[in-house]
Every structure is written in structure tokens, then in C-alpha cells.
Short mmCIF file of C-alpha atoms in Angstrom, two decimals:
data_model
loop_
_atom_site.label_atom_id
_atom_site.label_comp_id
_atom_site.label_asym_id
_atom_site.label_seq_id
_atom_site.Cartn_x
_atom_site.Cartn_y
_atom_site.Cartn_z
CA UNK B 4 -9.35 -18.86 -8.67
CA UNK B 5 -11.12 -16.42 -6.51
CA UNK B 6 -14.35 -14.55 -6.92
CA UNK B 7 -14.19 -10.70 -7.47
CA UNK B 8 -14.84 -9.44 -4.20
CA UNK B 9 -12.28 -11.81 -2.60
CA UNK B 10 -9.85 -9.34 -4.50
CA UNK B 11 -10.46 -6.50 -2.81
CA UNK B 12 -9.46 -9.10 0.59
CA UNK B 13 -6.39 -10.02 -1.07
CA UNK B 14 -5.46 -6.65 -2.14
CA UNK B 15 -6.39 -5.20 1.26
CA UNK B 16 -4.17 -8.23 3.45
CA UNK B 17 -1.11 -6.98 0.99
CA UNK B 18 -1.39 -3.32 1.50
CA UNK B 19 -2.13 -3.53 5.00
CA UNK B 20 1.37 -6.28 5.26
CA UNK B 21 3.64 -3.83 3.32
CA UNK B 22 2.36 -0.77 5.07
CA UNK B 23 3.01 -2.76 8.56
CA UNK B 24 6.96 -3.61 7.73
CA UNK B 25 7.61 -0.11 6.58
CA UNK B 26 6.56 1.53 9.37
CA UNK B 27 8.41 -0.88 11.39
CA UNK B 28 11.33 0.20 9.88
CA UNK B 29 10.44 3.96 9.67
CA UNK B 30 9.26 4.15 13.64
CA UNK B 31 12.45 1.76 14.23
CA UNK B 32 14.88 3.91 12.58
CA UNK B 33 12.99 6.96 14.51
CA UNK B 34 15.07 6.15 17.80
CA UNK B 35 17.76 8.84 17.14
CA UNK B 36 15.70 10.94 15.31
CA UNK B 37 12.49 11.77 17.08
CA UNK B 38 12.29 15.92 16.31
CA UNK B 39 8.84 18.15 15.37
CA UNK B 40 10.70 18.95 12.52
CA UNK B 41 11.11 15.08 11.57
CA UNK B 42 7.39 14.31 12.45
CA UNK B 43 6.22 16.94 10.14
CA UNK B 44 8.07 16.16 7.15
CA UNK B 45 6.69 12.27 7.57
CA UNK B 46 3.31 14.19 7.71
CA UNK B 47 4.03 15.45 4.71
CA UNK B 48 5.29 12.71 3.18
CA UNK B 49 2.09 10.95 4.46
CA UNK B 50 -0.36 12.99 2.74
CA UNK B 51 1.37 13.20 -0.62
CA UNK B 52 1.35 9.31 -0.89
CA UNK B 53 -2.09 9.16 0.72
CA UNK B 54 -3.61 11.22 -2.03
CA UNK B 55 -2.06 8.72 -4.45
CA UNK B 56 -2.64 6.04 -2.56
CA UNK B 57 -6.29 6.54 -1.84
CA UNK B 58 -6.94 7.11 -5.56
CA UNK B 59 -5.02 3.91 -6.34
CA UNK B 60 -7.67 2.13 -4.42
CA UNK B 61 -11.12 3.57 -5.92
CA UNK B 62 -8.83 2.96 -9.08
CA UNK B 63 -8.72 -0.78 -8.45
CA UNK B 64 -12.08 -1.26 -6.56
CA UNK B 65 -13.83 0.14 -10.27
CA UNK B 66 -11.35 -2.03 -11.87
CA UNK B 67 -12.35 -5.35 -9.89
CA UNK B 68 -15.78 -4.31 -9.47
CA UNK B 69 -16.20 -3.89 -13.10
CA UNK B 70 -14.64 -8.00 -14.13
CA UNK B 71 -17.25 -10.04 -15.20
CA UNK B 72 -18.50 -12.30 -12.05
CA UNK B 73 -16.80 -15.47 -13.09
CA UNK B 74 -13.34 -16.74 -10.81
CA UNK B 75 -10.82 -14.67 -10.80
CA UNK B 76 -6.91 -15.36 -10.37
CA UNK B 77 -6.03 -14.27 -7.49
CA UNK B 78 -2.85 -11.28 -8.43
CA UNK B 79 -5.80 -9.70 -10.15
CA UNK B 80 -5.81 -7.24 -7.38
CA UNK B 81 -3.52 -5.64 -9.31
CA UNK B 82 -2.73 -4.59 -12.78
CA UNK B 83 0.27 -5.17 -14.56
CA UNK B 84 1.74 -1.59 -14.11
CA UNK B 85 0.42 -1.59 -10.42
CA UNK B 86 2.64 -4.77 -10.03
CA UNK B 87 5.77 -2.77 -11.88
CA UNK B 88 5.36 -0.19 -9.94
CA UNK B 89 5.87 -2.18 -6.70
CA UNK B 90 8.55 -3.81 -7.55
CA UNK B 91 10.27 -0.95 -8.30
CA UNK B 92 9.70 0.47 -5.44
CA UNK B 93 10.35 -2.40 -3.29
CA UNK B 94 13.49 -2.87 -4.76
CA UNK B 95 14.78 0.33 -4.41
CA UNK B 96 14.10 0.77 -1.16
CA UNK B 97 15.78 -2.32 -0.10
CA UNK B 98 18.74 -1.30 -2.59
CA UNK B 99 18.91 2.10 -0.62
CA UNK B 100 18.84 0.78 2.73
CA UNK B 101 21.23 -2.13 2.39
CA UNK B 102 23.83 0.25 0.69
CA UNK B 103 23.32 2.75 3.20
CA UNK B 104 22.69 4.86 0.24
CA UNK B 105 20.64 7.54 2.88
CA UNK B 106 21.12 8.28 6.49
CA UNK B 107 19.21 6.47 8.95
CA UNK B 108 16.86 9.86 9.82
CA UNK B 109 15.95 10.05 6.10
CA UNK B 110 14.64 6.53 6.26
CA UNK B 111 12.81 7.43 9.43
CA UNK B 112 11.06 10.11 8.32
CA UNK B 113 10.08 8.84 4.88
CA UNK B 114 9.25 4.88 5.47
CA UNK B 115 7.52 6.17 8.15
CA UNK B 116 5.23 8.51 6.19
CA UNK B 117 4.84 6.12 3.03
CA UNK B 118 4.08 2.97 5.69
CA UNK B 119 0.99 4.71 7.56
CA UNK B 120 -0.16 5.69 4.03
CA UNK B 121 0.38 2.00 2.75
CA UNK B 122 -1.15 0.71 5.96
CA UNK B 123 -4.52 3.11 5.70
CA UNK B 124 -4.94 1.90 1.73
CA UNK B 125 -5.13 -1.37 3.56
CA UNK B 126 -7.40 -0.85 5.76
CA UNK B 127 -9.49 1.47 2.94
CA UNK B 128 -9.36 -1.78 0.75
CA UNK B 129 -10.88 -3.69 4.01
CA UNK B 130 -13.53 -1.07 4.16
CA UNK B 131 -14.18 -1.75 0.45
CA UNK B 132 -14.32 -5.38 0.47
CA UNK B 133 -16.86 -5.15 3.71
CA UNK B 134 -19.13 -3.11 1.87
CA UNK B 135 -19.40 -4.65 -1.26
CA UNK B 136 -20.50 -7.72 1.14
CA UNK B 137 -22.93 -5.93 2.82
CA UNK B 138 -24.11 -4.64 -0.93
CA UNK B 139 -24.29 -8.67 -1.87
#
């Protein structure tokens, strides 16, 4: 059991984690691929998940700031669909890449759009969880 702040830590360490490996695969996969056309469309691909992303965050920080101020278990980062969600897309992605279901520049240019947006939730959720301390 953690408190509620301690959370927004956990969430942050988990975004900031899955953000990490997809970009390593998405800058890895790059290699071959490095193009302005490329870069923009993982720019793109960026800011679409960023705006979702970003909201998902202030979504969860209202969610875990609003729990009552007793221990907490610690997957409450998350909600239920939050959790779905992530699975899904965790197991697709692995499904697509280990069946070579795309080419390799298509999982260039998107893991490496949806990782930096993954990676900067992280770091927003950091942000969070500092500032709620310095609110305590």
C-alpha cells in the first residue's frame, strides 16, 4: 500500500519505462530509414498521441488526487480501462512486430512518434508528483 501521491511516482517511472523501449525500437529501426519525410510523419504521429496522452495524465492526476488520503494499492495509477487499453496496445504491437506484420520504416516512424509522447507523459507525471510535494 502506497500513499496517493506515491501514485503519480509509480505512474510516472511506468510511462517514462515504456516510452524509453519504444523509442529504442523506433530510433533503432530508423537506421535505413532516416528521410524529412519520415521525421515528419513521427512528428505527426507525436502530437496526435501527445494530445491524448497529456490529457490522460491531468485525467489520472484528478483521479488520484481526488482518493481519499488513506494507502493506496499501488496499480491504482491506473484505472481499469487505462490498464485494458495498454495491454492492448502492448500486445499488438509486439504481435505486429514479431510477425513482421509492417515494414521496418513503418515501425520507425510510428514507435518513434508514440515513444517520445509516452516518454514526455512520464516525465509530465514526474512534474506532477513534484508539485503536489511541494503543495504538501
Amino acid at each position: 500500500m502506497v500513499r496517493n501521491r506515491t501514485l503519480l511516482l509509480l505512474a510516472s517511472i511506468v510511462w517514462l519505462m515504456a516510452g524509453f523501449n519504444i523509442v529504442r525500437i523506433g530510433f533503432g529501426a530508423y537506421a535505413d530509414y532516416l528521410s524529412v519525410f519520415d521525421i515528419g510523419c513521427s512528428l505527426v504521429i507525436f502530437v496526435l498521441f501527445w494530445q491524448m496522452f497529456s490529457k490522460l495524465v491531468n485525467k489520472h492526476t484528478r483521479r488520484i488526487s481526488s482518493m481519499d488520503d488513506e494507502k493506496q494499492y499501488f496499480w491504482r495509477f491506473f484505472d481499469l480501462k487505462s490498464f485494458c487499453i495498454m495491454a492492448i496496445m502492448m500486445g499488438g504491437g509486439i504481435t505486429i512486430r514479431t510477425a513482421h506484420l509492417l515494414p521496418d520504416v513503418c515501425i520507425a516512424v510510428f514507435y518513434s512518434g508514440l515513444g517520445v509522447a509516452l516518454f514526455l507523459a512520464g516525465v509530465k507525471f514526474a512534474v506532477k508528483y513534484v508539485r503536489q510535494g511541494a503543495e504538501a
